[in-house]
Amino acid sequence: MTPPMKPPATPPMTPPAAQAPTPPTAGPRPARILLACTAALTLLVLIALVSIARGAVSLSLSDVVDGLTGGSNAFIVQEYRLPRVLVAILAGGALAIAGVFLQAAMRNPLASPDVVGLSKGGGVGATVAVMLASPASQVWAVPLGVLAGTTLTAAALLVISRRIGASTVTLVLVGAALAALAGAAIEYLLVREPQSADQALVWLAGSVYGSDRSDVTALLVWLAVCLPLVVVATRAADLAGFGDDSIVSLGGHPVRVRATLIIAAVLLTAGAVTSVGGIGFLGLLAPHLARFAVGSRARHLVPMSAVTGALILCLADFVGRVVALPNEIPAGIVAVVVGGPYLLFLLIRETRKHA
Amino acid sequence: MSTPDTAAPPRSAPARSAHAADLGPILVLTALLAAGVVASVCVGASGLPFARAVHGLFVWDGSADHALVLDVRLPRAVLTVLVGANLAVAGLIAQTLTRNPLASPQTFGINAGASVAIVLVAVALPSLGGAGLVVPAFAGAAAVGAIMWFLSVSGAVTTVGLALAGVTLQLVLTALVQALLIMSNTTQDMVFWLAGSVTGADWSKVAVILPFTLVCCAVVLLAGRHLGLLQLDVMTGGSLGQNTRRVAGLASALVVLLAGSAVAVSGPVGFVGLIVPHIVRRLPGGGDLRRLAVLCMVGGPVLLVCADLAGRVVAFPQELPVGIVTALIGAPSFVFLAVRQRHR
């Protein structure tokens, strides 16, 4: 007779303290979530309207509504202002969702596409594409370059962090160094090809300047293609908040779960970077703000982050447009000036938690 | 009668050999620096053979060679040497002061702070130039230095976290600089400077930075014994009879003066202050701060002169700002250092 098998004596795995998004708890009540979403959406619509109204030619709100439906100001509204606002909304939403996914996949509250260098990597790819491809083929070469750049950066980051078992803060520092390296590479390329430097600088700083209808369509199509993956990743995001062992015991596949999230984040980032360049700290800021409002359950957090991200980018673009008339400050610069101090705050809080 | 050798106390023999080992790296670095400077004078858009360069330097015949060497190449080489020495020594002192191997004028955002102040003043008062830019550079460097000092002393963040805070500050300040430049429509002239560059060096810039280099390096050497104690914690320093606060204040002032004056003439050249101290610590010989400082004073220029040479040769006929070259070398080393920091 064989002795009866003992049940495996592994103690229940507790996720380490460094984990970023707290695993879903009860969270705020549904009424509050609904209220927060409605408030954010209303604010977004308001800012979009104001943003359409203000500019070199100031319009009244009735003019805007009139223009949207094809009135006398239809040209300004539909060809210039509206595409710009739409691109800001789409790109802001995409970057914010990418931030949620990265934070979940890496279990790191400091992660986001810009902080860990994905956006800058995409910038290198775009710069290379602009320089290598003939002007006619740039329409497809630039997105391809951005995609290659973000993917390579993500791969480098994952390899490095896996090799060193990086802590929360170290991982971000590695990302910052990767971003510095990418920044130097971009500057190198720009100095070699100075004639394209001016335009590239504005784009690299992150700007929705000069967006037109084709940009909106392209981004919309790209995001629509990504949508199924985003849905799948949203389902995986809650699971990824746990440690690998807990994921296994819950019936998940850790590598597959994290890979889904990271691939989704890379694709979303590539789309956003292609159309607006690197918007610093947006992907960091939006998920955190959204988490305050709706808690950390992914199916609430992801849509709320998207709205928040859209809101922030619209606001940053609007501020950049009006603060230094007649010049425009790229939205990315505004976002960095606001978002950087927030990262410092998070950093200090993260240290306090461990002390 | 015994010979001095046998009569000497046993400690003197190792001490003397240590002395020889002390000098070795310094001599090697000095030779490298001399070679680098000669190459820096000879290599460029119009190549000068060594003999013609020497001829141009010493024979004041008003020839093109003479003008080229004396007004273009030599000031550039000298400026590069001074900036390299300033940044490397500033990095060494910052690392000693904060007991943080990731500290440097750049990673702590001090360079960026100086840049913001300089750009602000250059936009607001365009007439002010040259030496006038040193004062705002100090103010900006000191302001950021104070923030980092507070974060470091209050224990609000960890060693690696402090570096991340510095990098974040740097990003924010750089964004501010870009915003200022866009607002004032002066992007063209400043972009090159912002990357950190010694292009367009002349003797007036050398005159701006030289006094600070000389005075600060002299102070570092004179006060090296006290500065070295900063590596210990405050308690130990105090029990050894050190007025810790005063020495730390002196060290902070040195970092601000060295980094600020370097940024004022060459823009924020990154990573020199970070990696040179780490390299010289690995050279054979003791870890005495004064010796490390001397090695930094020679080693920093070696790195920067080589980077400048590479920047001039690699992208010929264009020039690569030296800050880009140092970033390409420095960013990977930064990763390496951060990772090693974690393993400790």
XYZ file of C-alpha atoms in Angstrom:
699
model
C 0.000 0.000 0.000
C 1.369 3.350 -0.866
C 1.179 5.969 1.809
C -1.549 8.515 1.181
C -0.332 11.533 -0.699
C 0.152 14.495 1.521
C -1.428 17.661 0.287
C 1.272 20.076 -0.897
C 2.371 22.078 2.089
C 3.127 25.327 0.312
C 1.976 28.240 2.391
C -0.385 30.666 0.683
C 1.669 33.110 -1.285
C 1.243 36.687 -0.260
C 2.081 39.207 -2.942
C 5.147 41.255 -1.991
C 4.623 44.720 -0.627
C 6.042 46.396 -3.707
C 3.108 45.476 -5.850
C 1.561 48.373 -7.568
C -2.119 48.280 -8.227
C -3.744 46.853 -5.179
C -5.657 43.751 -6.139
C -9.305 44.549 -6.630
C -11.061 45.168 -3.388
C -14.636 46.131 -2.787
C -13.885 49.622 -4.108
C -16.247 52.560 -4.227
C -19.942 52.026 -4.594
C -21.435 51.806 -8.110
C -23.270 55.080 -7.666
C -20.035 56.891 -6.985
C -18.354 55.269 -9.985
C -21.207 56.341 -12.211
C -21.057 59.862 -10.815
C -17.290 60.096 -11.357
C -17.584 58.851 -14.943
C -20.397 61.257 -15.738
C -18.519 64.175 -14.205
C -15.343 63.370 -16.119
C -17.212 62.951 -19.398
C -19.069 66.233 -18.924
C -15.813 67.996 -18.154
C -14.257 66.460 -21.248
C -17.073 67.666 -23.486
C -16.853 71.143 -21.956
C -13.115 71.397 -22.442
C -13.409 70.071 -25.980
C -15.998 72.749 -26.780
C -13.936 75.532 -25.214
C -10.855 74.223 -26.974
C -12.686 74.332 -30.310
C -13.942 77.818 -29.579
C -10.635 79.416 -28.614
C -7.815 80.076 -31.066
C -6.552 82.644 -33.521
C -10.196 83.242 -34.438
C -12.366 83.177 -31.357
C -15.790 81.650 -31.752
C -18.756 81.702 -29.446
C -20.202 78.428 -28.233
C -23.198 78.837 -30.515
C -20.783 79.357 -33.416
C -19.103 76.083 -32.498
C -22.337 74.137 -32.386
C -23.316 75.818 -35.619
C -19.960 74.916 -37.189
C -20.205 71.303 -36.104
C -23.425 70.929 -38.016
C -22.120 72.693 -41.102
C -22.826 76.381 -40.553
C -20.751 79.416 -41.462
C -17.696 78.422 -39.397
C -17.759 74.851 -40.595
C -14.347 75.143 -42.268
C -12.435 76.259 -39.177
C -14.286 73.943 -36.864
C -14.352 70.817 -38.993
C -10.978 71.078 -40.712
C -8.784 72.487 -37.942
C -10.172 72.580 -34.442
C -12.251 69.415 -34.326
C -9.585 67.020 -35.693
C -7.110 68.429 -33.221
C -9.409 67.900 -30.269
C -10.344 64.419 -31.467
C -6.703 63.398 -31.853
C -5.985 64.720 -28.355
C -8.900 62.706 -26.953
C -7.948 59.483 -28.745
C -4.226 59.712 -28.048
C -4.734 60.752 -24.429
C -7.083 57.841 -23.881
C -4.710 55.372 -25.550
C -1.699 56.508 -23.501
C -3.694 56.346 -20.278
C -4.887 52.800 -20.967
C -1.335 51.817 -21.868
C -0.306 53.231 -18.481
C -2.907 51.107 -16.667
C -1.734 47.970 -18.449
C 1.946 48.608 -17.819
C 1.348 49.349 -14.154
C -0.601 46.124 -13.861
C 1.839 43.993 -15.856
C 4.922 45.227 -14.009
C 3.085 45.591 -10.681
C 4.733 48.950 -10.437
C 2.842 52.166 -9.678
C 5.605 54.233 -11.271
C 5.416 52.510 -14.668
C 3.944 54.205 -17.721
C 4.831 54.332 -21.419
C 6.770 57.583 -21.071
C 8.458 56.967 -17.714
C 9.905 53.616 -18.813
C 11.079 55.014 -22.140
C 8.613 53.436 -24.595
C 7.608 56.798 -26.070
C 11.216 57.886 -26.551
C 12.032 54.548 -28.177
C 9.158 55.104 -30.566
C 10.582 58.562 -31.259
C 13.906 57.022 -32.310
C 12.078 54.662 -34.642
C 10.126 57.531 -36.160
C 13.240 59.667 -36.632
C 15.062 56.808 -38.328
C 12.048 56.186 -40.554
C 11.838 59.855 -41.547
C 15.502 59.833 -42.507
C 15.614 56.532 -44.348
C 12.288 56.473 -46.143
C 11.493 58.542 -49.194
C 8.921 61.279 -48.559
C 6.257 59.339 -50.443
C 6.583 56.223 -48.327
C 6.666 58.000 -44.977
C 2.953 57.510 -44.489
C 3.518 53.887 -43.610
C 7.217 54.016 -42.726
C 6.782 56.279 -39.684
C 4.137 54.166 -37.919
C 6.223 51.094 -38.654
C 9.312 52.802 -37.234
C 7.430 53.847 -34.097
C 6.100 50.344 -33.612
C 9.553 48.840 -34.031
C 11.053 51.408 -31.647
C 8.498 50.876 -28.871
C 8.663 47.102 -29.219
C 12.458 47.059 -29.024
C 12.461 49.359 -25.995
C 9.890 47.202 -24.212
C 11.937 44.112 -25.000
C 15.139 45.729 -23.717
C 13.394 46.843 -20.549
C 11.940 43.399 -19.894
C 15.236 41.622 -20.523
C 17.122 43.973 -18.225
C 14.530 43.871 -15.475
C 14.281 40.094 -15.649
C 18.023 39.692 -15.478
C 18.418 41.923 -12.443
C 15.097 41.263 -10.727
C 14.606 44.985 -10.597
C 12.734 46.656 -7.775
C 9.980 49.187 -8.346
C 12.230 52.196 -8.417
C 15.213 50.578 -10.123
C 13.057 49.495 -13.042
C 11.919 53.055 -13.590
C 15.478 54.296 -13.304
C 16.540 51.799 -15.961
C 13.668 53.081 -18.088
C 14.800 56.653 -17.534
C 18.310 55.722 -18.632
C 16.904 53.989 -21.720
C 14.954 57.171 -22.424
C 18.130 59.238 -22.036
C 19.910 56.914 -24.437
C 17.059 57.158 -26.929
C 17.035 60.936 -26.507
C 20.742 61.099 -27.299
C 20.211 58.874 -30.336
C 17.437 61.175 -31.565
C 19.621 64.240 -31.098
C 22.440 62.498 -32.929
C 20.138 61.817 -35.883
C 18.824 65.380 -35.800
C 22.292 66.899 -35.836
C 23.204 64.704 -38.779
C 20.103 65.786 -40.700
C 19.582 69.339 -39.483
C 17.074 70.247 -42.183
C 14.375 68.117 -40.578
C 15.241 69.155 -37.017
C 12.723 71.935 -36.480
C 9.597 69.970 -37.284
C 10.931 66.925 -35.503
C 11.595 68.877 -32.307
C 7.993 70.020 -31.968
C 6.737 66.535 -32.733
C 9.166 64.909 -30.325
C 8.113 67.206 -27.512
C 4.621 65.869 -28.067
C 2.132 68.025 -29.885
C -1.272 67.710 -31.479
C -0.421 70.681 -33.678
C -1.478 70.321 -37.301
C -3.631 67.250 -36.836
C -6.082 66.817 -39.690
C -8.888 64.494 -40.601
C -6.616 61.787 -41.958
C -4.773 61.677 -38.609
C -8.069 61.182 -36.811
C -9.075 58.405 -39.193
C -5.710 56.657 -38.969
C -5.644 56.746 -35.170
C -9.268 55.690 -34.957
C -8.687 52.709 -37.222
C -5.588 51.684 -35.295
C -7.372 51.903 -31.944
C -10.371 50.008 -33.336
C -8.012 47.223 -34.405
C -6.510 47.221 -30.910
C -9.906 47.169 -29.198
C -10.363 43.382 -28.940
C -6.909 43.075 -27.412
C -7.715 45.896 -24.996
C -10.831 44.034 -23.879
C -8.851 40.843 -23.355
C -6.115 42.729 -21.522
C -8.636 44.466 -19.280
C -9.817 41.050 -18.158
C -6.206 40.088 -17.478
C -5.295 43.298 -15.655
C -6.925 42.393 -12.347
C -5.241 39.021 -12.347
C -1.833 40.548 -13.008
C -2.076 42.503 -9.764
C -1.320 39.262 -7.935
C 2.014 37.509 -7.752
C 2.864 34.783 -10.254
C 2.013 31.990 -7.805
C -1.397 33.423 -7.044
C -2.096 33.729 -10.757
C -1.299 30.052 -11.224
C -3.486 29.073 -8.290
C -6.302 31.146 -9.739
C -5.999 29.166 -12.961
C -4.121 31.772 -14.997
C -0.882 31.643 -16.934
C 1.443 34.357 -15.540
C 3.583 34.824 -18.629
C 0.565 34.879 -20.923
C -1.263 37.352 -18.675
C 1.639 39.782 -18.485
C 2.505 39.390 -22.165
C -1.063 40.269 -23.166
C -0.927 43.426 -21.080
C 2.466 44.518 -22.336
C 1.650 43.850 -25.991
C -1.563 45.827 -25.645
C 0.343 48.673 -23.988
C 2.999 48.681 -26.714
C 0.399 48.770 -29.501
C -1.581 51.579 -27.879
C 1.572 53.577 -27.198
C 2.773 53.130 -30.769
C -0.513 54.463 -32.109
C -0.524 57.468 -29.830
C 3.159 58.289 -30.359
C 2.734 58.108 -34.120
C 0.044 60.740 -34.071
C 1.123 63.079 -31.278
C 4.685 62.192 -30.267
C 5.753 61.525 -26.704
C 3.466 63.092 -24.112
C 5.449 62.848 -20.896
C 3.895 61.527 -17.707
C 0.366 61.368 -19.133
C 0.269 57.589 -18.929
C 1.442 57.848 -15.335
C -0.869 60.603 -14.192
C -4.192 59.481 -15.677
C -4.425 55.982 -14.130
C -3.589 57.333 -10.692
C -6.206 60.056 -10.864
C -8.753 57.549 -12.157
C -7.888 55.149 -9.341
C -8.760 57.836 -6.816
C -12.199 58.131 -8.342
C -13.248 54.580 -9.179
C -10.879 52.248 -7.321
C -8.606 49.708 -8.947
C -10.958 47.170 -10.487
C -9.847 47.030 -14.110
C -13.239 47.134 -15.814
C -13.923 50.448 -14.051
C -10.374 51.702 -14.065
C -9.651 51.267 -17.774
C -12.562 53.345 -19.139
C -12.159 55.958 -16.418
C -8.426 56.242 -17.145
C -9.152 56.676 -20.827
C -11.529 59.559 -20.112
C -9.069 61.090 -17.644
C -6.195 60.789 -20.109
C -8.267 62.402 -22.847
C -9.208 65.152 -20.420
C -5.594 65.823 -19.433
C -4.291 65.919 -22.988
C -7.101 68.232 -24.129
C -6.427 70.503 -21.180
C -2.651 70.446 -21.733
C -3.142 71.283 -25.396
C -5.538 74.086 -24.543
C -3.214 75.581 -21.922
C -0.247 75.305 -24.287
C -2.208 77.113 -26.966
C -3.383 80.070 -24.922
C -0.627 80.618 -22.373
C 1.944 82.094 -24.734
C -0.012 83.646 -27.590
C 0.858 83.956 -30.433
C 3.173 80.990 -29.894
C 2.069 77.485 -29.085
C 3.705 75.368 -26.446
C 3.481 71.667 -27.312
C 1.030 69.826 -25.088
C 3.774 67.371 -24.101
C 5.757 70.112 -22.403
C 2.738 71.223 -20.395
C 2.101 67.618 -19.413
C 5.691 67.135 -18.212
C 5.640 70.295 -16.127
C 2.469 69.084 -14.410
C 3.287 65.371 -14.319
C 6.914 65.494 -13.138
C 6.129 66.830 -9.680
C 3.458 64.154 -9.396
C 6.063 61.450 -10.016
C 8.184 62.992 -7.262
C 5.190 62.831 -4.945
C 4.568 59.171 -5.809
C 8.235 58.407 -5.283
C 8.245 59.902 -1.797
C 5.035 58.095 -0.916
C 6.460 54.812 -2.210
C 9.504 55.246 0.052
C 7.337 56.095 3.075
C 5.344 52.914 2.535
C 8.458 50.776 2.883
C 10.007 52.714 5.740
C 75.356 52.099 11.480
C 72.307 50.820 9.783
C 71.246 52.067 6.431
C 68.167 54.250 6.408
C 66.299 51.399 4.773
C 66.738 48.965 7.638
C 66.358 51.642 10.288
C 63.111 52.885 8.870
C 59.948 51.725 10.632
C 58.267 48.828 8.883
C 55.380 50.983 7.702
C 57.482 53.129 5.410
C 58.121 50.492 2.781
C 54.482 49.822 1.916
C 53.811 53.534 2.265
C 56.464 54.326 -0.310
C 55.238 51.712 -2.762
C 51.711 52.989 -2.260
C 53.090 56.398 -3.088
C 54.434 55.061 -6.378
C 51.110 53.408 -7.127
C 49.462 56.735 -6.332
C 51.475 58.540 -8.945
C 51.221 55.928 -11.691
C 47.589 56.426 -12.716
C 47.965 60.199 -12.507
C 50.960 60.131 -14.838
C 49.226 57.816 -17.298
C 46.092 59.980 -17.332
C 48.170 63.127 -17.775
C 49.940 61.581 -20.757
C 46.569 60.587 -22.219
C 45.273 64.094 -21.662
C 48.304 65.633 -23.385
C 47.820 63.328 -26.364
C 44.125 64.161 -26.441
C 44.728 67.903 -26.395
C 47.294 67.639 -29.200
C 44.859 65.570 -31.247
C 42.075 68.029 -30.469
C 44.201 70.891 -31.804
C 45.300 68.987 -34.909
C 42.017 67.319 -35.967
C 39.174 69.262 -37.474
C 37.543 70.505 -40.649
C 40.988 71.423 -41.894
C 43.513 68.924 -40.591
C 46.781 70.269 -39.258
C 49.885 68.118 -39.129
C 51.515 68.265 -35.715
C 54.489 70.311 -36.942
C 52.273 72.948 -38.497
C 50.156 73.112 -35.361
C 53.235 73.726 -33.221
C 54.459 76.232 -35.744
C 51.108 77.986 -35.685
C 51.158 78.056 -31.925
C 54.626 79.494 -31.409
C 55.347 81.527 -34.509
C 53.174 84.592 -34.442
C 53.299 85.348 -38.129
C 49.633 86.152 -38.578
C 49.200 83.173 -40.892
C 45.955 81.230 -41.218
C 47.454 78.387 -39.219
C 48.288 80.725 -36.415
C 44.790 82.193 -36.306
C 43.210 78.739 -36.488
C 45.279 77.291 -33.682
C 45.203 80.288 -31.390
C 41.615 81.459 -31.842
C 39.682 78.287 -32.615
C 41.323 75.029 -31.696
C 43.283 75.946 -28.586
C 40.486 77.749 -26.725
C 38.204 74.846 -27.505
C 40.674 72.317 -26.164
C 41.321 74.373 -23.040
C 37.608 74.924 -22.453
C 36.930 71.210 -22.843
C 39.627 70.431 -20.307
C 38.244 72.917 -17.783
C 34.619 71.803 -18.201
C 35.648 68.156 -17.882
C 37.604 68.853 -14.702
C 34.754 70.898 -13.199
C 32.090 68.286 -13.858
C 34.179 65.328 -12.724
C 35.206 66.984 -9.456
C 31.634 68.174 -8.863
C 30.430 64.598 -9.375
C 33.037 63.227 -6.983
C 32.064 65.680 -4.258
C 28.340 65.137 -4.818
C 28.839 61.380 -4.499
C 30.892 61.823 -1.359
C 28.470 64.302 0.178
C 25.301 62.288 -0.404
C 27.025 58.899 -0.009
C 25.144 57.995 -3.179
C 27.018 56.411 -6.087
C 24.350 57.631 -8.510
C 24.905 61.291 -7.620
C 26.251 63.748 -10.171
C 25.457 67.280 -11.312
C 23.351 65.877 -14.116
C 21.490 63.006 -12.466
C 20.557 65.315 -9.594
C 19.152 67.896 -11.996
C 21.675 70.556 -10.998
C 22.816 71.050 -14.589
C 19.202 71.404 -15.703
C 18.535 73.924 -12.944
C 21.432 76.034 -14.141
C 20.174 75.747 -17.744
C 16.691 76.965 -16.871
C 18.070 79.990 -15.081
C 20.449 80.760 -17.944
C 17.749 80.472 -20.602
C 15.394 82.554 -18.492
C 17.953 85.318 -18.196
C 19.018 85.032 -21.836
C 15.388 85.440 -22.909
C 14.597 88.268 -20.494
C 17.865 90.209 -20.808
C 19.437 89.310 -24.157
C 22.166 91.925 -23.703
C 23.658 89.995 -20.831
C 26.125 87.430 -22.109
C 29.306 85.598 -21.252
C 30.286 86.251 -17.664
C 26.833 87.606 -16.844
C 25.355 84.135 -17.305
C 27.409 82.684 -14.481
C 25.333 84.269 -11.729
C 21.954 82.885 -12.867
C 23.644 79.544 -13.464
C 24.724 79.475 -9.831
C 21.277 80.523 -8.667
C 19.560 77.767 -10.666
C 22.098 75.140 -9.650
C 21.805 76.164 -6.000
C 18.011 76.027 -6.054
C 17.927 72.484 -7.425
C 20.822 71.506 -5.175
C 18.794 72.693 -2.186
C 15.791 70.578 -3.211
C 17.914 67.470 -3.654
C 19.740 68.174 -0.407
C 16.415 68.385 1.395
C 15.173 65.124 -0.150
C 18.430 63.425 0.729
C 18.693 64.687 4.309
C 15.041 64.216 5.205
C 15.342 60.578 4.165
C 12.196 60.967 2.087
C 13.565 58.754 -0.671
C 16.064 55.918 -0.986
C 19.435 56.005 -2.716
C 18.027 54.916 -6.047
C 14.888 56.953 -5.455
C 16.991 60.072 -5.031
C 18.521 59.502 -8.456
C 15.050 59.010 -9.904
C 13.889 62.218 -8.250
C 16.850 63.990 -9.823
C 16.091 62.564 -13.254
C 12.461 63.645 -12.886
C 13.475 67.163 -11.885
C 15.753 67.193 -14.886
C 12.884 66.215 -17.213
C 10.626 68.902 -15.787
C 13.289 71.591 -15.975
C 14.230 70.588 -19.516
C 10.575 70.877 -20.492
C 10.521 74.346 -18.940
C 13.579 75.288 -20.987
C 11.865 74.079 -24.160
C 8.747 76.051 -23.282
C 10.823 79.195 -22.684
C 12.628 78.742 -25.983
C 9.425 78.214 -27.933
C 7.807 81.215 -26.281
C 10.692 83.461 -27.224
C 11.295 82.084 -30.745
C 14.991 81.465 -30.162
C 14.987 77.721 -30.691
C 17.586 77.714 -33.446
C 20.503 79.147 -31.480
C 19.914 77.301 -28.267
C 19.253 73.738 -29.391
C 22.902 73.005 -29.919
C 23.820 74.577 -26.605
C 21.132 72.608 -24.798
C 22.634 69.283 -25.768
C 25.876 70.426 -24.147
C 28.546 71.594 -26.528
C 31.933 73.262 -26.624
C 31.474 74.497 -30.177
C 32.172 78.182 -30.549
C 34.606 78.227 -27.665
C 36.730 81.333 -27.352
C 39.101 82.788 -24.806
C 36.374 84.861 -23.146
C 34.538 81.684 -22.176
C 37.770 80.230 -20.873
C 38.179 83.361 -18.773
C 34.683 82.877 -17.349
C 35.248 79.359 -16.105
C 38.970 79.382 -15.304
C 38.816 81.252 -11.965
C 36.127 78.936 -10.635
C 38.027 75.850 -11.728
C 41.250 77.017 -10.119
C 39.739 78.242 -6.850
C 37.398 75.296 -6.370
C 40.043 72.693 -7.200
C 42.458 74.382 -4.797
C 39.808 74.367 -2.056
C 39.065 70.696 -2.720
C 42.739 69.828 -2.369
C 43.231 71.967 0.738
C 40.064 70.786 2.480
C 40.218 67.251 1.083
C 40.875 65.739 4.489
C 37.619 67.201 5.838
C 35.593 66.526 2.712
C 36.716 62.902 2.775
C 35.140 62.456 6.207
C 31.734 63.181 4.658
C 31.767 59.629 3.344
C 31.210 58.471 6.908
C 27.866 59.063 8.485
C 27.160 62.265 10.371
C 27.645 60.650 13.764
C 31.115 59.315 13.011
C 32.175 62.572 11.399
C 31.061 64.473 14.482
C 32.803 62.125 16.867
C 36.002 62.597 14.892
C 35.775 66.285 15.704
C 34.304 67.487 12.449
C 31.859 70.339 12.176
C 29.764 68.216 9.815
C 27.291 70.900 8.899
C 29.943 73.409 7.924
C 31.873 70.907 5.817
C 28.700 69.729 4.101
C 27.850 73.342 3.346
C 31.289 73.870 1.838
C 30.902 70.723 -0.269
C 27.478 71.833 -1.527
C 28.846 75.244 -2.447
C 31.688 73.594 -4.352
C 29.288 71.414 -6.344
C 27.132 74.413 -7.230
C 30.086 76.583 -8.251
C 31.798 73.866 -10.297
C 28.665 72.654 -12.078
C 27.142 76.098 -12.522
C 30.218 77.621 -14.127
C 30.577 74.603 -16.417
C 26.959 74.859 -17.582
C 27.335 78.602 -18.120
C 30.022 78.075 -20.770
C 29.178 74.728 -22.334
C 25.548 73.895 -21.585
C 24.464 70.859 -19.603
C 27.010 68.202 -20.568
C 25.752 65.026 -18.985
C 27.197 61.902 -17.370
C 30.829 63.078 -17.084
C 30.326 63.856 -13.408
C 28.665 60.496 -12.914
C 31.091 58.062 -14.479
C 34.533 59.637 -14.071
C 34.573 59.293 -10.255
C 33.603 55.646 -10.610
C 36.345 55.009 -13.142
C 39.083 56.674 -11.096
C 38.050 54.769 -7.964
C 38.850 51.548 -9.814
C 42.359 52.656 -10.711
C 45.144 51.226 -8.556
C 46.072 53.219 -5.454
C 44.322 54.397 -2.328
C 40.872 55.882 -2.013
C 41.916 59.129 -0.358
C 39.614 61.929 -1.477
C 42.426 64.315 -2.433
C 44.001 61.701 -4.657
C 40.640 60.873 -6.231
C 40.074 64.579 -6.783
C 43.384 64.932 -8.612
C 42.526 61.894 -10.724
C 39.146 63.461 -11.530
C 40.812 66.734 -12.476
C 42.826 64.846 -15.079
C 40.397 62.035 -15.909
C 37.349 64.235 -16.516
C 39.189 66.242 -19.176
C 40.465 63.023 -20.789
C 36.923 61.738 -21.189
C 35.509 65.035 -22.411
C 38.345 65.739 -24.854
C 37.953 62.258 -26.319
C 34.164 62.670 -26.527
C 34.580 66.019 -28.261
C 37.053 64.501 -30.722
C 34.668 61.639 -31.426
C 31.805 64.083 -31.947
C 33.840 66.011 -34.460
C 35.025 62.961 -36.378
C 32.007 60.629 -36.356
C 29.454 62.890 -38.022
C 31.918 64.752 -40.254
C 31.308 67.293 -41.824
C 28.697 68.039 -39.183
C 29.601 68.292 -35.535
C 27.963 66.301 -32.807
C 27.500 68.247 -29.567
C 29.791 66.690 -27.001
C 26.836 66.204 -24.631
C 25.295 63.684 -27.031
C 28.478 61.653 -27.127
C 28.748 61.605 -23.341
C 25.070 60.621 -23.087
C 25.613 57.717 -25.486
C 28.490 56.511 -23.302
C 26.982 57.530 -20.003
C 23.403 56.265 -20.119
C 24.405 52.582 -20.269
C 26.891 53.088 -17.440
C 24.117 54.710 -15.439
C 22.003 51.562 -15.880
C 24.975 49.468 -14.845
C 25.558 51.519 -11.696
C 21.865 51.535 -10.751
C 21.686 47.772 -11.156
C 24.824 47.198 -9.115
C 23.434 49.504 -6.470
C 20.446 47.229 -6.137
C 22.588 44.153 -5.621
C 24.359 45.648 -2.650
